[in-house]
Each structure stands twice: as C-alpha cells, then as structure tokens.
mmCIF file of C-alpha atoms in Angstrom:
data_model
loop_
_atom_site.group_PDB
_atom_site.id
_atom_site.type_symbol
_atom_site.label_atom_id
_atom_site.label_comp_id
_atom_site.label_asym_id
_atom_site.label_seq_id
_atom_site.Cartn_x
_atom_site.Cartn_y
_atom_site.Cartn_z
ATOM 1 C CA UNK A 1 0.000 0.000 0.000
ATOM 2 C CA UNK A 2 3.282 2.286 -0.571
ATOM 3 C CA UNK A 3 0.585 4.649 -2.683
ATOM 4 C CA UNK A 4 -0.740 6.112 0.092
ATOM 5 C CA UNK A 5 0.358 10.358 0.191
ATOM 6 C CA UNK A 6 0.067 10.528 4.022
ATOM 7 C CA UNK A 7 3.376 8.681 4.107
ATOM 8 C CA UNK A 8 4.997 11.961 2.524
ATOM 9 C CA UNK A 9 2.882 14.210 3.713
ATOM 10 C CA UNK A 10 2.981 13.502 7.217
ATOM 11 C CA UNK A 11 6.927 12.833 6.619
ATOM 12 C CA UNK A 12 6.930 9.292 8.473
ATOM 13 C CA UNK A 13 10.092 8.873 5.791
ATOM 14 C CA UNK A 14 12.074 11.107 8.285
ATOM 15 C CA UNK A 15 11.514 8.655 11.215
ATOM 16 C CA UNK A 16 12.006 5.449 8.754
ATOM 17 C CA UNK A 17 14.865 6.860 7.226
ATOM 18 C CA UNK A 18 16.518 6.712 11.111
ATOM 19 C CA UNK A 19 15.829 3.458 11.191
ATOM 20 C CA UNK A 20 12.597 3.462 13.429
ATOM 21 C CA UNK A 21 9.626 0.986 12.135
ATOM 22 C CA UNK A 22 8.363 0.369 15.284
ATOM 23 C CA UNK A 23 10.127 -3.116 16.424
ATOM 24 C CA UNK A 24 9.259 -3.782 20.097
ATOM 25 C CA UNK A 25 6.454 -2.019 20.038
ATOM 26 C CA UNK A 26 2.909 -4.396 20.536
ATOM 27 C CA UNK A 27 -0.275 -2.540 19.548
ATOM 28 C CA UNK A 28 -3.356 -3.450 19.895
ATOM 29 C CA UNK A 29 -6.402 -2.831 17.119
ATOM 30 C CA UNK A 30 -10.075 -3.002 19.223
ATOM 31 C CA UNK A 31 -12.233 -2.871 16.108
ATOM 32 C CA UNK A 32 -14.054 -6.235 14.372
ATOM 33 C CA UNK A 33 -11.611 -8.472 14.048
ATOM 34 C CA UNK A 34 -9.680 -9.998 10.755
ATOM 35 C CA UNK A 35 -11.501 -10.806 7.364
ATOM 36 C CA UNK A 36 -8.099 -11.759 6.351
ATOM 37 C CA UNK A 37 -5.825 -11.888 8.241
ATOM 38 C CA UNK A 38 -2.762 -13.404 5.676
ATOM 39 C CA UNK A 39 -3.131 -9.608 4.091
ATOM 40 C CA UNK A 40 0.724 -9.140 3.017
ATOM 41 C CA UNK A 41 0.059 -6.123 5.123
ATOM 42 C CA UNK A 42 -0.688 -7.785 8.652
ATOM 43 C CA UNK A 43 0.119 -11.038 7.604
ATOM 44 C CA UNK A 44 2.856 -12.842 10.519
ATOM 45 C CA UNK A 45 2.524 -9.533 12.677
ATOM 46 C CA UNK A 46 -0.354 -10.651 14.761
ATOM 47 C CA UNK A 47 1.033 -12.538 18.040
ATOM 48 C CA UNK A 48 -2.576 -12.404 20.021
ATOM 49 C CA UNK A 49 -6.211 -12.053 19.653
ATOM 50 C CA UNK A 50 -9.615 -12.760 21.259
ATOM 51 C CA UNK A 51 -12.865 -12.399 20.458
ATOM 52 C CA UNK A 52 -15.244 -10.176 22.916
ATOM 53 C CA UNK A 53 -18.602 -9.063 20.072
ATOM 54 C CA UNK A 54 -21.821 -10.179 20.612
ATOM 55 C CA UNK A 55 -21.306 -12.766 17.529
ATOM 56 C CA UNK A 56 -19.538 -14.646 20.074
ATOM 57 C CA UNK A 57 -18.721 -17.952 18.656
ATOM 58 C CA UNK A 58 -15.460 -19.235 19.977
ATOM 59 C CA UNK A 59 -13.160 -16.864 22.064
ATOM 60 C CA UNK A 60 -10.509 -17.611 19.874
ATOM 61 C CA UNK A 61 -11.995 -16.460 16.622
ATOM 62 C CA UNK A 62 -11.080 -13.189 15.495
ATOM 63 C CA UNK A 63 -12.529 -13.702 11.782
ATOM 64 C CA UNK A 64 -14.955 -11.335 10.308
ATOM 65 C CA UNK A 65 -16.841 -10.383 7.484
ATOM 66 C CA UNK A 66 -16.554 -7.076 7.946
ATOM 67 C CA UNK A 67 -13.685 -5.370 6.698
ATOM 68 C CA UNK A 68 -13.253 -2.364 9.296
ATOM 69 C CA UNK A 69 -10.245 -4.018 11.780
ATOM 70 C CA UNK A 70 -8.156 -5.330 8.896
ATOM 71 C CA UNK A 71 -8.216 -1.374 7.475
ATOM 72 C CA UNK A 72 -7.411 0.308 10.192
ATOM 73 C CA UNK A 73 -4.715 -2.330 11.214
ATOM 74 C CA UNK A 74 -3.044 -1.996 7.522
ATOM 75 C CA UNK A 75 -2.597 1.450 8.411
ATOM 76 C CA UNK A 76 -0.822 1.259 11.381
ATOM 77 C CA UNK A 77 1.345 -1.547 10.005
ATOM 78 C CA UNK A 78 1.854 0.801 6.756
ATOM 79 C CA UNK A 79 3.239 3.349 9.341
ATOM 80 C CA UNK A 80 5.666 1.002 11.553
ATOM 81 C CA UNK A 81 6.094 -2.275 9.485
ATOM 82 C CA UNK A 82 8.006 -4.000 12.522
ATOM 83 C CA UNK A 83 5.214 -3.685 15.372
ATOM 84 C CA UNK A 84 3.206 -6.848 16.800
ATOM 85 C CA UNK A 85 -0.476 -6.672 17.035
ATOM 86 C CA UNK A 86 -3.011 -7.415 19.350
ATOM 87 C CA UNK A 87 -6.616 -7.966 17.877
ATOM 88 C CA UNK A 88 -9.191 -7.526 20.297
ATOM 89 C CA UNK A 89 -12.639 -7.653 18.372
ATOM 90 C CA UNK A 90 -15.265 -5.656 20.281
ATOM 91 C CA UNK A 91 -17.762 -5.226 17.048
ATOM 92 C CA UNK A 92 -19.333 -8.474 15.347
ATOM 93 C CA UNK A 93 -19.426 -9.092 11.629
ATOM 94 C CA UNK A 94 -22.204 -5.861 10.843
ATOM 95 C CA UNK A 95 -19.513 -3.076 12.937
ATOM 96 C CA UNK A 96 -21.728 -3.447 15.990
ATOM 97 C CA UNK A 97 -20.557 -3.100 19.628
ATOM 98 C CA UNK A 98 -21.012 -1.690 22.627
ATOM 99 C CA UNK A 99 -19.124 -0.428 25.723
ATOM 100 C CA UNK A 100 -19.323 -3.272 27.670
ATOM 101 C CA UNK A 101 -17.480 -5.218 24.600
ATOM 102 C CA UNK A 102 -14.629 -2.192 24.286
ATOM 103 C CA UNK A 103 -14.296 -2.123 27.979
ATOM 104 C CA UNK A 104 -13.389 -5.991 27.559
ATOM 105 C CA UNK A 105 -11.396 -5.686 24.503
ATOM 106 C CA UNK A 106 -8.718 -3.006 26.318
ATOM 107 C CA UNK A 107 -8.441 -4.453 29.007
ATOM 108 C CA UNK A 108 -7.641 -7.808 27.217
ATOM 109 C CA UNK A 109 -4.811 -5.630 24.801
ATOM 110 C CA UNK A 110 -3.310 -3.866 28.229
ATOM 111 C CA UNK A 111 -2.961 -7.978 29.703
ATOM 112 C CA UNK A 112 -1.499 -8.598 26.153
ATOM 113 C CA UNK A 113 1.398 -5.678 26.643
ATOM 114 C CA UNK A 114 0.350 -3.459 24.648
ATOM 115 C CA UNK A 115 2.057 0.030 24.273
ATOM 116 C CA UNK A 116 -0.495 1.911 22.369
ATOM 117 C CA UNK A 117 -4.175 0.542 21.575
ATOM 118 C CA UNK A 118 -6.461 1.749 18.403
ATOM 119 C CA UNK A 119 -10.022 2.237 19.022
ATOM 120 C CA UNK A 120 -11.351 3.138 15.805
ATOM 121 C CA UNK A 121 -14.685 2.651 17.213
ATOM 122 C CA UNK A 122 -17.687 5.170 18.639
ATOM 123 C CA UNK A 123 -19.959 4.099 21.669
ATOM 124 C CA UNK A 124 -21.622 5.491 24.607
ATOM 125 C CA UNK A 125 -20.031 6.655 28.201
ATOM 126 C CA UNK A 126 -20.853 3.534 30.137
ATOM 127 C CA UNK A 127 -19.100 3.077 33.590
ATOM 128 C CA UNK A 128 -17.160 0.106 32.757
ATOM 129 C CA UNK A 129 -15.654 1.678 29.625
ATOM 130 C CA UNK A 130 -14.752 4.448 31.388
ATOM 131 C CA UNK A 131 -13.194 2.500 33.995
ATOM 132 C CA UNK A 132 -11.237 0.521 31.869
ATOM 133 C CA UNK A 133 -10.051 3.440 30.182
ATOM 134 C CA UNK A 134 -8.612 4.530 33.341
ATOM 135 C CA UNK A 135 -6.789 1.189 34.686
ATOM 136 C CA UNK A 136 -5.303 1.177 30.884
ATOM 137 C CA UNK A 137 -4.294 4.470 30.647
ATOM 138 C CA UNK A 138 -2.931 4.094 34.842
ATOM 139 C CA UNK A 139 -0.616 1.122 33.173
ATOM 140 C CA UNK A 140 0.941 3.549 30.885
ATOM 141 C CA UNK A 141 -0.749 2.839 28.084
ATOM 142 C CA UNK A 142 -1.430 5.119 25.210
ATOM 143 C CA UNK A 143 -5.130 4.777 24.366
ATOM 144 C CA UNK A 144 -5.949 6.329 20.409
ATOM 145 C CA UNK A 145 -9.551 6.899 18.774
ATOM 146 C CA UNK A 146 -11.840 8.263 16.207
ATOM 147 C CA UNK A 147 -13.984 11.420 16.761
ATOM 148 C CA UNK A 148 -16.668 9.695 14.956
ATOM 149 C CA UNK A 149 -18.126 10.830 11.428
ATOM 150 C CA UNK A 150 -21.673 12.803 11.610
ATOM 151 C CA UNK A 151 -19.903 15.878 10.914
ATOM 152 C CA UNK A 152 -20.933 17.826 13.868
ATOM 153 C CA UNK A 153 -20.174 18.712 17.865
ATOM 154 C CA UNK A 154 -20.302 15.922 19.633
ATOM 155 C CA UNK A 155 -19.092 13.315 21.942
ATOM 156 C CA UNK A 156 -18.587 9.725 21.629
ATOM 157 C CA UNK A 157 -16.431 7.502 23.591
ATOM 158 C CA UNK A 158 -13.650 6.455 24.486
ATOM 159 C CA UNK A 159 -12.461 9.315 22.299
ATOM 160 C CA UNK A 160 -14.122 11.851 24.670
ATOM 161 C CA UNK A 161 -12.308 10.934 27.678
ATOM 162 C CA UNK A 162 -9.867 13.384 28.892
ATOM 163 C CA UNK A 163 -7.472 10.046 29.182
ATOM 164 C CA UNK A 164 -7.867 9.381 25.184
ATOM 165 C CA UNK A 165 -5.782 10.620 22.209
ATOM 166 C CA UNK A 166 -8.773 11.584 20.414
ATOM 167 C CA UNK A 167 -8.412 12.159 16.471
ATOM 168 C CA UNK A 168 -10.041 14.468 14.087
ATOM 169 C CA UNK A 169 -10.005 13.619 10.032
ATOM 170 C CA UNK A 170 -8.369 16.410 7.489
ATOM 171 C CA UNK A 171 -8.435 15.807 3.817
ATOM 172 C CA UNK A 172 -4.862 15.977 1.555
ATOM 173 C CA UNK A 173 -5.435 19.969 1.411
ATOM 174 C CA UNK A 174 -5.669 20.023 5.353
ATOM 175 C CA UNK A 175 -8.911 21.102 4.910
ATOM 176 C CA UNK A 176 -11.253 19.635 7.847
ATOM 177 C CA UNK A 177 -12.965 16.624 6.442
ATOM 178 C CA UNK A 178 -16.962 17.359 6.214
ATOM 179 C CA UNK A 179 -17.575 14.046 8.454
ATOM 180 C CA UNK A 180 -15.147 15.128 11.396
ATOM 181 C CA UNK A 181 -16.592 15.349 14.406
ATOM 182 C CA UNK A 182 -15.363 17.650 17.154
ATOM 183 C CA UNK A 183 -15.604 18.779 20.723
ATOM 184 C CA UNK A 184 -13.394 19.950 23.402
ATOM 185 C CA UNK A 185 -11.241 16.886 23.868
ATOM 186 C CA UNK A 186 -9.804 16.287 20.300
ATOM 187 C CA UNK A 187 -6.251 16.685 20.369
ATOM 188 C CA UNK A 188 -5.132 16.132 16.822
ATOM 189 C CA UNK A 189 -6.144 15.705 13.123
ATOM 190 C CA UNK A 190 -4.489 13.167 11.081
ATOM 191 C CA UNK A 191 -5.255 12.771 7.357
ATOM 192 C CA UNK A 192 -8.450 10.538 6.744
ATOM 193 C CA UNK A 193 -9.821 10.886 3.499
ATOM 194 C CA UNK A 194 -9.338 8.496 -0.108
ATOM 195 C CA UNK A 195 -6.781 6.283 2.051
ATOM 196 C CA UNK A 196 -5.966 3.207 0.215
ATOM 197 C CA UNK A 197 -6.893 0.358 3.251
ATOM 198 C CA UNK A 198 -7.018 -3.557 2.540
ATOM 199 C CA UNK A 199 -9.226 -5.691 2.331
ATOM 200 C CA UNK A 200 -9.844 -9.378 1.380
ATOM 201 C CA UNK A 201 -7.556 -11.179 -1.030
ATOM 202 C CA UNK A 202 -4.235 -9.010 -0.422
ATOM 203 C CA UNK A 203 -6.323 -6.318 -2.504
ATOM 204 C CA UNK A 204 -6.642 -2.872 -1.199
ATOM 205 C CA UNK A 205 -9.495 -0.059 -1.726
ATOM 206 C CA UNK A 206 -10.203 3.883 -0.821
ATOM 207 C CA UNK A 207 -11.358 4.683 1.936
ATOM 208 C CA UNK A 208 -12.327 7.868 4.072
ATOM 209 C CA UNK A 209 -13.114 7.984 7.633
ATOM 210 C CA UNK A 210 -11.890 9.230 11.412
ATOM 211 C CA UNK A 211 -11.631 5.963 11.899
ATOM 212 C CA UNK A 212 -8.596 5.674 9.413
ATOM 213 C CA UNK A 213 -7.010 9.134 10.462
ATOM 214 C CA UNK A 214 -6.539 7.032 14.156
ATOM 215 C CA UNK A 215 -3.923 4.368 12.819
ATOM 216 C CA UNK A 216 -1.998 7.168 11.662
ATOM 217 C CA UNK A 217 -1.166 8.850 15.010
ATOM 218 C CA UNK A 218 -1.043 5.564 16.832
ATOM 219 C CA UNK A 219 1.415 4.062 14.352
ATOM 220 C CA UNK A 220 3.193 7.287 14.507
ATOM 221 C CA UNK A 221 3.177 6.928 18.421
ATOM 222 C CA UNK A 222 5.394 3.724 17.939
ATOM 223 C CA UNK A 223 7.635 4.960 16.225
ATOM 224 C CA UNK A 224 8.016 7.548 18.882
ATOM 225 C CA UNK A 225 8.458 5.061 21.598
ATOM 226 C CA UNK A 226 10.694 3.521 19.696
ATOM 227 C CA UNK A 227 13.029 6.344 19.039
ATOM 228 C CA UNK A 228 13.042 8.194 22.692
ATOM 229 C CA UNK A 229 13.418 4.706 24.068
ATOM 230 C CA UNK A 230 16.722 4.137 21.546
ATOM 231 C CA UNK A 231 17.716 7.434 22.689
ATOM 232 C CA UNK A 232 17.239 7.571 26.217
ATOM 233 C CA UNK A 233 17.755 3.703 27.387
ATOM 234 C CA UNK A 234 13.983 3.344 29.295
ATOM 235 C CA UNK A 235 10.191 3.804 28.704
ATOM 236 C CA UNK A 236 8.834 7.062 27.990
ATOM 237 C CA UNK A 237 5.697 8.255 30.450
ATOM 238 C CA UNK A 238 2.692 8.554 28.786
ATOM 239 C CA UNK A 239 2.950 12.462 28.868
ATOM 240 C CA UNK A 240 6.521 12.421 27.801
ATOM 241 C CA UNK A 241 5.530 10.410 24.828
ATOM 242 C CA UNK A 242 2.337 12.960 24.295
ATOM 243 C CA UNK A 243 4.316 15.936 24.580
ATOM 244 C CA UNK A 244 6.869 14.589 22.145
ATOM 245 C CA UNK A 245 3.744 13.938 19.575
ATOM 246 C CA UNK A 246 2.365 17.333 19.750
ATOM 247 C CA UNK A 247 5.640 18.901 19.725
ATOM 248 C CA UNK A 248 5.605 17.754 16.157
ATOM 249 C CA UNK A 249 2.288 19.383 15.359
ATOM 250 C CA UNK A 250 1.148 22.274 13.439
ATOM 251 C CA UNK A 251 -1.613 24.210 14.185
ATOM 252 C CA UNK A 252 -3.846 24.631 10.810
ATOM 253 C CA UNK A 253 -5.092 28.391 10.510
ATOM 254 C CA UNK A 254 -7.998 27.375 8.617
ATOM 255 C CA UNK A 255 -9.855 25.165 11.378
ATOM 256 C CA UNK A 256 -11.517 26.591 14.424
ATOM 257 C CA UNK A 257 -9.147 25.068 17.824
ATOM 258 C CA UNK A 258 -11.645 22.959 18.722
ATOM 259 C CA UNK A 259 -11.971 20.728 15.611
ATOM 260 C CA UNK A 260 -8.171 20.179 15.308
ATOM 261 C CA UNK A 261 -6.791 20.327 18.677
ATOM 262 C CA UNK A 262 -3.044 21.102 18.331
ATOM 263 C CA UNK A 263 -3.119 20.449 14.932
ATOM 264 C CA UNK A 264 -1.360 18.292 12.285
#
C-alpha cells in the first residue's frame, strides 16, 4: 500500500529513514476483528487475539466479514512495518458493539502488553468503559480513537475521555474533512480521506473515515516510543511520549481550535 500520500505528507520517511519501524512495540487494534488476516500487510505480525462481540462464537476467533479491523490495522502496520499486534474484536461481523465489549477488549490488549491501543470505534459513556479506560491508561498505556463521522459537535467515547488521544479527520489539502466530528477533547487531526486500506484477497481499496485518520497517530506513536526509548535507554511516560507527539504538530489556521486540537 506504498501509494498512500500521508506517508509523505505527514513525513513518516524522516523517522524510517533513522531506522525506526516500530520493532518492540505491541499494539493493539479493538475494532471487528480480521476478514483476512494473511493480508501481506498484517500477515505474521499478529502474536494475540480474542474475540469479545456479541457474535460470540469461539473466544478464539477473530474472523470477520466485515472489513473495518483489517483497514485500520493496515494502516498502522503501513506506518511502523516492525510492530506486533493485538486484535481484540469488540464489534461483530455488521460493525456493531457496545461499551461493555470495548471495555473488555482493552483491558484484554493492556494484559497482552500493549504500548499503544487503536479504538477506531464510537460508543456510549458507560461506567465500565470508562473505567477501563482509566486502569489502561494508569498502566501507561497510550489509548488512540476516532472522533466519529456525523460531521458535527459531539461526543462519543472512548475518544471523549480526557485520558484518550482523540483524532479528528483532514483531507490531503488540510482542509477539515466534512464528516469530522469535534468537541473539546480532540487533540489532533491526522489525514483521513481516499486512504488506500485492505481488504480481502491481499487487494486494497479507498477509503475515508476518522476511523482511518486514528492508525496514523497511533502508528506514529510507535515509532516515537521507539526512538526516545533508543535514545534515552527506558520507557517514555505517557505524557513524555504525548508531549513529544504534539511537539511535532502544526496548528492549521484554517480550522476553528476545537476541531483540530493542536493540529497536524
């Protein structure tokens, strides 16, 4: 999927070009699972996975006919080639889920060792999401999601906790993206519109989405890690590792603060 312009764009080259593609890094992808997952572009990079949706057929089975997971997961393996991941599947074969099935799903990727989850996913504040949210985030671990897509102020979740790395959608122009939604908590914008994702039978297609602007920032995030963890011999804090992410940012004159955060 080398076709896709974020990769020059958002100069990830820079960071490759050091020699960081995200090796010893474990993410996980809460989303629906695998409709294939021998995709060259995930394909021997997955080292756990359950199954938490309410199409609950064995724990084990991570399959799905939906194509959502294996998108997002392409991009954050398009972004740091070397990292492991986790698939938690919290939304059955139709993209369905709830918070109870999230809560389950990061909480199963933070018991995994994950460094950074994806939640490409938008549900309701429940308690036990937002307590899970919490614990994860209380391990050190970097927590990443979608604003949603209606286009409009709002807040869905986990992306709306103070605790989450929430993630607008710009288009190629860094124009906002008509379908990004936006409150208060939304920290960044990541390109998210005619992405070229996979899908089934090592093919790939275009896609658009918040939900494909999140796999940017959290593959970005491991190569991060990887770098100030090269550099400086230990872990980075959560913070430390946020602060160096912004730091990188630009603030886009053309969108009002509160639809881009600090920025691209």
């Amino acid at each position: 999927m080398a076709n896709n312009y974020f990769i020059e764009q958002s100069h990830i080259d820079i960071l490759w070009n050091m020699g960081y593609t995200g090796k010893g890094i474990r993410v996980g992808v809460v989303d629906s699972g695998m409709r294939d997952k021998n995709h060259p572009s995930i394909k021997n990079k997955i080292v756990a996975g359950r199954n938490f949706s309410l199409d609950r057929r064995k724990k084990d089975d991570i399959s799905s006919r939906c194509f959502h997971g294996e998108a997002v997961a392409s991009l954050i393996t398009e972004v740091a080639p070397n990292i492991e991941l986790v698939v938690a599947k919290a939304l059955d074969n139709w993209g369905t889920g709830n918070p109870n099935t999230v809560a389950e799903a990061i909480r199963y990727c933070v018991n995994q060792g994950c460094d950074i989850i994806n939640c490409s996913v938008a549900t309701f504040d429940k308690p036990k999401l937002a307590e899970a949210v919490k614990w994860a985030t209380s391990k050190g671990v970097i927590i990443v999601s979608a604003t949603g897509n209606d286009g409009k102020y709002t807040k869905l979740y986990p992306s709306s906790y103070e605790e989450v790395i929430s993630v607008g959608a710009i288009d190629k122009d860094c124009n906002l993206a008509y379908f990004s939604n936006y409150n208060e908590y939304v920290d960044v914008v990541a390109l998210g519109v005619d992405l070229q994702v996979a899908i089934v039978d090592g093919g790939t297609i275009g896609a658009s989405g918040t939900s494909f602007s999140a796999p940017l920032v959290a593959g970005t995030l491991a190569l991060l890690k990887q770098k100030f963890i090269y550099d400086n011999k230990r872990e980075p804090s959560r913070d430390e590792l946020y602060n160096i992410m912004i730091g990188y940012c630009k603030v886009l004159d053309n969108i009002e603060p509160e639809k881009q955060g600090h920025g691209y």
